[in-house]
Structures are given as C-alpha cells and as structure tokens.
XYZ file of N, CA and C in Angstrom:
474
model
N 1.172 -1.340 0.079
C 0.367 -0.099 -0.020
C 1.376 1.783 0.136
N 0.742 2.345 -1.026
C 1.619 3.316 -0.873
C 0.842 4.153 0.035
N 2.190 5.178 0.658
C 2.002 6.095 1.774
C 1.687 7.375 1.052
N 0.419 7.287 0.635
C -0.010 8.267 -0.742
C -0.320 10.091 0.514
N 0.617 10.817 0.076
C 0.439 12.321 0.491
C 0.055 12.915 -0.249
N -1.140 13.753 -0.852
C -1.556 14.551 -2.080
C -0.238 15.913 -2.283
N 0.286 16.165 -1.583
C 1.473 17.149 -1.826
C 2.600 16.829 -1.978
N 3.462 16.069 -1.835
C 4.819 15.393 -1.631
C 5.482 14.131 -1.535
N 6.277 13.867 -1.818
C 6.543 12.718 -2.186
C 7.070 12.140 -0.738
N 7.020 10.882 -0.430
C 7.216 10.235 1.425
C 8.925 10.902 1.697
N 9.263 10.960 3.301
C 10.419 11.557 3.179
C 11.302 9.703 3.364
N 12.479 10.050 2.933
C 13.364 9.010 2.931
C 13.731 8.746 4.279
N 14.044 7.097 4.704
C 14.415 6.676 5.827
C 15.854 6.093 5.320
N 16.866 5.706 6.714
C 17.166 5.061 6.268
C 17.947 3.610 7.414
N 18.297 2.717 7.043
C 18.243 1.907 8.253
C 20.022 1.197 7.934
N 20.232 -0.139 8.639
C 21.400 -0.285 8.369
C 21.018 -2.054 8.359
N 21.607 -2.236 7.357
C 22.163 -3.588 6.894
C 22.071 -4.504 7.983
N 21.489 -5.478 8.476
C 21.997 -6.298 9.482
C 22.894 -7.161 9.113
N 23.448 -7.512 7.689
C 24.401 -8.114 7.289
C 26.194 -7.754 7.501
N 25.653 -6.242 6.294
C 27.506 -5.622 6.715
C 27.041 -4.363 7.678
N 26.057 -4.103 8.282
C 25.759 -2.915 8.951
C 26.012 -1.396 7.910
N 25.965 -1.554 6.807
C 25.887 -0.542 6.143
C 24.556 0.753 5.760
N 24.639 1.710 5.741
C 22.986 2.218 5.486
C 22.463 1.798 4.493
N 21.181 1.566 4.258
C 20.452 1.530 3.080
C 19.069 2.590 3.427
N 19.071 3.348 2.159
C 18.265 4.624 2.389
C 16.733 3.804 1.764
N 15.619 4.074 2.380
C 14.517 3.761 1.634
C 13.630 5.239 1.182
N 12.951 5.000 0.109
C 12.046 6.121 -0.204
C 10.978 6.143 0.111
N 10.276 4.919 0.465
C 8.966 5.079 0.703
C 9.075 3.621 2.093
N 9.466 4.073 3.295
C 10.103 2.826 4.738
C 8.577 2.553 5.109
N 7.547 3.373 5.067
C 5.704 3.169 5.619
C 5.938 2.020 5.048
N 5.713 1.349 3.428
C 5.088 0.746 2.758
C 6.157 -0.585 2.036
N 7.054 -0.391 2.495
C 8.158 -1.371 1.902
C 8.498 -2.262 2.864
N 8.036 -3.595 2.018
C 8.078 -5.093 2.466
C 9.237 -5.666 2.290
N 10.123 -5.128 1.273
C 11.497 -6.070 0.942
C 12.509 -4.427 0.306
N 13.893 -5.242 0.412
C 14.844 -4.161 0.476
C 16.399 -4.527 0.338
N 17.326 -4.509 -0.683
C 17.970 -4.944 -1.236
C 19.252 -3.864 -0.531
N 20.492 -4.616 0.402
C 21.789 -3.336 0.423
C 22.270 -3.543 -0.950
N 22.360 -2.415 -0.765
C 23.539 -1.514 -2.309
C 24.861 -2.284 -1.951
N 25.643 -2.296 -1.059
C 26.782 -2.914 -0.240
C 27.268 -3.861 -0.727
N 26.017 -5.694 0.410
C 26.671 -6.591 0.489
C 25.647 -7.571 -0.662
N 24.830 -6.614 -1.155
C 23.535 -7.184 -1.765
C 22.760 -8.326 -0.929
N 22.306 -7.955 0.575
C 21.459 -9.028 0.950
C 20.323 -8.638 0.904
N 19.213 -9.685 0.763
C 17.523 -9.568 0.452
C 17.209 -9.358 1.605
N 16.704 -8.321 2.128
C 15.862 -8.275 3.167
C 14.588 -8.388 2.737
N 13.971 -8.830 4.039
C 12.708 -8.965 4.602
C 12.312 -7.682 5.875
N 10.922 -7.354 5.747
C 11.081 -6.761 6.992
C 9.473 -7.521 8.086
N 10.158 -7.810 8.762
C 8.616 -8.533 9.936
C 7.561 -7.801 10.149
N 6.885 -7.955 11.003
C 5.218 -7.422 11.577
C 6.586 -6.765 12.783
N 7.989 -7.100 13.344
C 8.360 -6.170 14.948
C 8.509 -5.254 14.144
N 8.895 -4.626 12.975
C 9.841 -3.550 12.367
C 11.107 -3.891 11.301
N 11.781 -5.110 12.596
C 13.089 -5.539 12.180
C 13.299 -5.999 10.533
N 14.639 -5.936 10.409
C 14.743 -6.869 8.968
C 15.716 -7.459 9.370
N 15.320 -8.493 8.601
C 16.114 -9.846 8.103
C 16.209 -10.402 6.554
N 17.632 -10.956 6.686
C 18.149 -11.291 5.656
C 17.697 -12.738 4.996
N 17.030 -12.606 3.819
C 16.343 -13.619 3.412
C 17.246 -14.446 2.618
N 18.061 -13.775 1.808
C 18.514 -14.248 0.530
C 20.145 -12.967 0.260
N 21.091 -13.737 -0.417
C 22.130 -12.739 -1.127
C 21.581 -12.537 -3.012
N 21.445 -11.645 -3.277
C 21.261 -11.028 -4.477
C 22.658 -11.395 -5.508
N 22.325 -11.103 -6.949
C 23.697 -11.276 -7.454
C 23.858 -9.335 -7.713
N 25.349 -8.786 -7.849
C 25.410 -7.481 -7.969
C 24.906 -7.356 -9.408
N 24.202 -5.656 -9.141
C 23.702 -5.221 -10.906
C 24.990 -5.217 -11.805
N 24.641 -5.613 -12.895
C 25.411 -5.091 -14.146
C 25.604 -4.176 -14.396
N 24.716 -3.233 -14.230
C 24.555 -1.948 -15.495
C 24.202 -0.412 -13.902
N 25.151 0.284 -14.524
C 24.545 1.391 -13.782
C 23.486 1.621 -14.223
N 22.196 2.149 -12.952
C 20.885 2.602 -13.359
C 21.238 3.668 -14.563
N 20.296 4.088 -15.883
C 20.435 5.486 -16.009
C 19.619 6.555 -15.093
N 18.781 5.991 -14.424
C 18.157 6.744 -13.536
C 18.290 6.624 -12.285
N 19.389 7.182 -11.295
C 19.816 6.817 -10.073
C 18.418 6.695 -8.881
N 18.661 6.054 -8.372
C 17.368 6.076 -7.199
C 17.531 7.183 -6.446
N 15.906 7.837 -6.237
C 15.782 9.343 -5.434
C 15.516 10.295 -6.245
N 16.089 9.825 -8.144
C 15.728 10.779 -8.945
C 14.298 11.173 -9.078
N 14.618 12.473 -8.784
C 13.184 13.207 -9.579
C 12.794 13.921 -10.917
N 11.698 13.621 -11.100
C 11.456 13.867 -12.769
C 10.098 14.162 -13.249
N 9.587 14.531 -14.524
C 8.474 14.633 -15.163
C 8.863 13.635 -16.220
N 7.292 12.724 -16.361
C 6.947 11.820 -17.362
C 5.508 11.749 -17.722
N 5.317 12.619 -19.109
C 4.334 13.080 -19.710
C 3.220 13.869 -18.925
N 4.385 14.688 -18.090
C 2.940 15.470 -17.132
C 3.351 15.082 -16.032
N 3.267 14.040 -15.422
C 3.482 13.775 -14.397
C 4.567 13.366 -13.291
N 4.591 14.177 -12.412
C 5.932 13.944 -11.482
C 6.305 12.167 -10.574
N 7.192 12.299 -10.752
C 7.761 11.107 -10.000
C 8.873 11.200 -10.000
N 8.902 10.074 -8.603
C 10.715 9.966 -8.009
C 10.491 8.193 -7.977
N 11.954 8.018 -8.498
C 12.532 7.035 -8.653
C 12.576 6.012 -7.258
N 12.037 5.194 -6.481
C 12.580 4.593 -5.528
C 13.250 2.847 -5.557
N 12.985 2.464 -6.693
C 13.798 1.514 -6.608
C 13.855 1.095 -7.997
N 15.182 -0.062 -8.295
C 15.775 -0.409 -9.397
C 16.180 -1.927 -8.901
N 15.967 -2.718 -10.586
C 16.342 -4.006 -10.086
C 16.551 -4.379 -11.814
N 17.408 -5.466 -11.845
C 17.859 -6.269 -13.322
C 17.311 -7.613 -13.149
N 16.097 -7.485 -14.199
C 15.774 -8.828 -14.404
C 16.514 -9.395 -15.748
N 16.235 -10.969 -15.989
C 16.640 -12.021 -16.943
C 15.301 -12.878 -17.123
N 15.553 -13.539 -18.456
C 14.729 -14.492 -18.518
C 15.785 -15.879 -18.004
N 15.128 -16.663 -17.713
C 15.366 -17.745 -16.312
C 16.042 -19.052 -17.793
N 14.800 -18.819 -18.626
C 15.123 -20.544 -19.771
C 16.295 -19.925 -20.486
N 16.335 -18.794 -20.980
C 16.886 -18.542 -21.970
C 18.693 -17.421 -22.096
N 18.236 -16.839 -20.659
C 19.896 -15.898 -20.328
C 20.211 -14.788 -20.840
N 19.661 -14.782 -22.241
C 19.654 -13.748 -23.031
C 19.021 -12.940 -23.191
N 18.182 -12.918 -22.816
C 16.885 -11.563 -22.379
C 17.269 -11.062 -21.042
N 17.753 -10.129 -20.958
C 17.968 -8.838 -19.795
C 17.026 -7.554 -20.105
N 16.236 -7.524 -18.704
C 16.249 -6.037 -19.059
C 16.165 -5.482 -17.677
N 15.938 -3.814 -17.139
C 16.007 -3.341 -16.558
C 14.878 -2.598 -15.932
N 14.305 -2.525 -14.669
C 13.021 -1.688 -14.304
C 13.330 -0.394 -12.824
N 12.340 0.591 -13.404
C 12.619 1.360 -12.355
C 11.813 1.951 -11.330
N 11.243 1.525 -10.113
C 9.843 1.731 -9.571
C 9.633 3.046 -9.028
N 8.989 3.818 -9.768
C 8.394 5.121 -10.025
C 7.236 5.032 -9.040
N 7.536 6.435 -8.000
C 6.318 6.693 -7.515
C 5.631 8.329 -7.723
N 4.424 8.267 -7.544
C 3.786 9.438 -8.098
C 2.718 9.954 -6.498
N 3.165 10.704 -5.838
C 2.541 11.010 -4.227
C 1.047 11.056 -4.751
N 0.019 10.774 -6.042
C -1.382 11.334 -6.056
C -1.636 10.424 -6.789
N -0.990 9.888 -7.484
C -1.220 8.309 -8.283
C -0.741 6.823 -7.413
N 0.288 6.677 -6.717
C 0.618 5.484 -6.572
C 2.189 5.232 -7.283
N 2.133 3.515 -7.718
C 3.475 3.117 -8.472
C 3.101 3.190 -9.978
N 3.858 2.893 -10.548
C 4.647 2.526 -11.823
C 5.711 2.090 -11.932
N 5.803 2.005 -13.134
C 7.305 1.109 -13.645
C 7.405 1.472 -14.991
N 9.560 1.738 -14.920
C 9.330 2.389 -16.257
C 10.597 0.818 -16.359
N 10.411 0.144 -17.586
C 10.967 -0.893 -17.849
C 11.842 -0.641 -19.174
N 13.116 -1.071 -19.460
C 14.419 -0.806 -20.388
C 14.777 -1.823 -20.894
N 14.068 -2.326 -22.034
C 15.159 -3.766 -22.727
C 15.374 -2.663 -24.221
N 17.128 -3.022 -24.416
C 17.919 -2.850 -25.471
C 17.821 -1.519 -25.698
N 17.303 -0.113 -24.949
C 17.494 1.205 -25.401
C 15.350 1.396 -25.903
N 14.725 0.733 -25.505
C 13.114 0.657 -25.904
C 12.880 0.556 -24.218
N 12.060 1.618 -23.739
C 12.053 1.766 -22.731
C 9.760 1.565 -23.156
N 9.138 1.312 -21.686
C 8.150 0.890 -21.787
C 7.606 1.571 -19.742
N 6.529 2.463 -20.201
C 5.865 2.550 -19.095
C 4.804 1.890 -18.272
N 4.822 1.452 -17.444
C 3.235 0.465 -16.916
C 3.170 0.543 -15.766
N 1.727 0.554 -15.647
C 0.590 1.705 -14.498
C -0.037 1.132 -14.879
N -1.452 1.219 -13.620
C -2.646 1.490 -13.932
C -3.361 2.412 -14.348
N -4.731 1.787 -14.403
C -5.373 2.687 -15.831
C -5.739 3.787 -14.764
N -5.406 3.934 -13.320
C -5.632 5.631 -12.913
C -4.326 6.941 -13.401
N -3.150 6.137 -13.905
C -2.383 7.023 -14.705
C -3.156 6.935 -16.275
N -3.784 7.008 -16.568
C -4.397 6.946 -18.080
C -5.727 7.289 -18.013
N -6.411 8.386 -17.629
C -8.038 8.342 -17.755
C -8.607 8.432 -19.001
N -8.107 8.725 -19.736
C -8.364 9.052 -21.056
C -7.865 8.302 -22.409
N -7.446 7.109 -21.842
C -7.147 6.389 -22.705
C -8.319 4.896 -22.855
N -8.836 4.534 -22.460
C -10.199 3.845 -22.677
C -10.601 4.891 -24.111
N -10.917 6.241 -24.445
C -11.160 7.086 -25.357
C -10.348 7.116 -26.345
N -9.199 6.889 -26.181
C -8.121 6.970 -27.498
C -8.407 6.200 -28.224
N -7.970 6.001 -29.553
C -7.603 5.605 -30.853
C -6.445 4.640 -30.797
N -5.653 4.784 -30.087
C -4.140 4.029 -29.589
C -4.513 3.283 -29.006
N -5.632 3.503 -27.867
C -6.156 1.975 -26.963
C -5.635 0.668 -27.678
N -5.840 -0.409 -27.172
C -5.567 -2.089 -27.822
C -6.810 -2.165 -27.450
N -7.343 -3.449 -28.462
C -8.592 -4.151 -28.006
C -8.106 -5.466 -26.857
N -6.521 -5.264 -27.442
C -6.406 -6.939 -26.420
C -6.570 -6.639 -25.390
N -7.290 -7.888 -24.675
C -6.983 -7.652 -22.555
C -6.221 -8.382 -22.411
N -4.992 -8.066 -21.831
C -3.845 -9.312 -21.173
C -4.773 -9.867 -19.924
N -3.716 -10.845 -19.664
C -4.507 -11.812 -18.633
C -3.727 -11.122 -17.182
N -4.449 -10.559 -16.357
C -3.627 -9.402 -15.294
C -4.589 -9.861 -14.120
N -4.431 -11.072 -13.800
C -4.825 -11.412 -12.374
C -5.779 -10.597 -11.887
N -7.058 -10.350 -12.523
C -8.005 -9.313 -11.764
C -7.503 -7.847 -11.877
N -6.098 -7.684 -12.452
C -5.462 -6.278 -11.910
C -5.937 -5.648 -12.922
N -6.221 -4.348 -13.066
C -6.824 -3.220 -14.085
C -5.279 -2.455 -14.450
N -5.069 -3.059 -15.428
C -3.492 -2.626 -15.679
C -3.853 -2.081 -17.207
N -2.631 -0.803 -17.613
C -2.824 -0.508 -18.930
C -1.144 -0.728 -19.003
N -1.247 -1.026 -20.326
C 0.792 -1.305 -20.995
C 0.768 -0.299 -22.556
N 1.278 0.531 -22.263
C 1.438 1.816 -23.405
C 3.386 1.714 -23.282
N 3.897 1.739 -24.441
C 4.878 1.616 -24.648
C 5.436 2.988 -25.436
N 6.405 3.774 -24.851
C 6.870 4.973 -25.094
C 8.301 4.660 -26.011
N 8.326 5.591 -26.789
C 9.650 5.503 -27.845
C 9.876 6.950 -28.266
N 11.193 7.373 -27.589
C 12.088 8.330 -28.073
C 12.103 9.386 -29.656
N 11.619 10.103 -29.979
C 11.483 10.718 -31.505
C 12.461 10.469 -32.414
C-alpha cells in the first residue's frame, strides 16, 4: 500500500543492513516490505516487529542505473520519484535481460519504467491514463492481469 500524500513525496529513511552494517536508504519506508543492500546485496524482508531479516543474497547489478534511485522528474506531465531499481533476466534462455525502475507519484501511486535494449515502456494502472479508454491508440487486446486493472503503453523516443 502506497503512503499517499497529495502534497509531497514520502520522506526517505535510512536503516542499517543487518549483514554488513552499512546504511540503506528507503524512499517509502512505511510501505516497504523488502529491500536490497547496495553494499553486500543482502535481500532483506521486514517483519511485523519492524526489524529487517536477511532472506537471501542477490547477484550484484551488472549495469549502472540510467535513472539513479532518488531521482525526481516529469514523465508525460506527471511528477515521479525513482524509488527502486532491479535487473531481470529470463530464466530459460538467459539472453534476455532488462532493467526496471519503480516510480512513485504521490497522487497516483506506483508505476514501473522498463528498459530493454534502448526501448522504454511505462507500466502503470488505469488511474495514470484516464483518457486511454477513449483513445484511438488503445489496444483491443485485453492481457491476462490476474484481476488487476493495468494498461500497457510503450514510449519511444522521437
């Protein structure tokens, strides 16, 4: 659940990694359920007692993020803050790799910006695109979304 504040982004907070004892900045610490330590790559889960527990160790990231975590900016006239970054790859073939940025807007909630081979896609709920239903560019294909109301829109540079 997003910590929605209609006037500002959530305050960042810092915790200490229980494994390497280095600081980890959280950009939505109230709604955060998991985090990764940028120093030792420990994957942390947060218990109901508010403490963090090391669940696993992640592989270090291979690429420097194009959009550093904490960056604020406008995308399609909506103000966002980058609050997370992850690199993913297809398990079966291992040749398809992409990057995802978790974006946060204080009025609308979360969205994702995915990049593969220089191509960017914005993935967000329908609340981000209220006029999309009327748009001639809206797809008639309805993807299976497990009951979620999602809209897929690919953004390309001119």
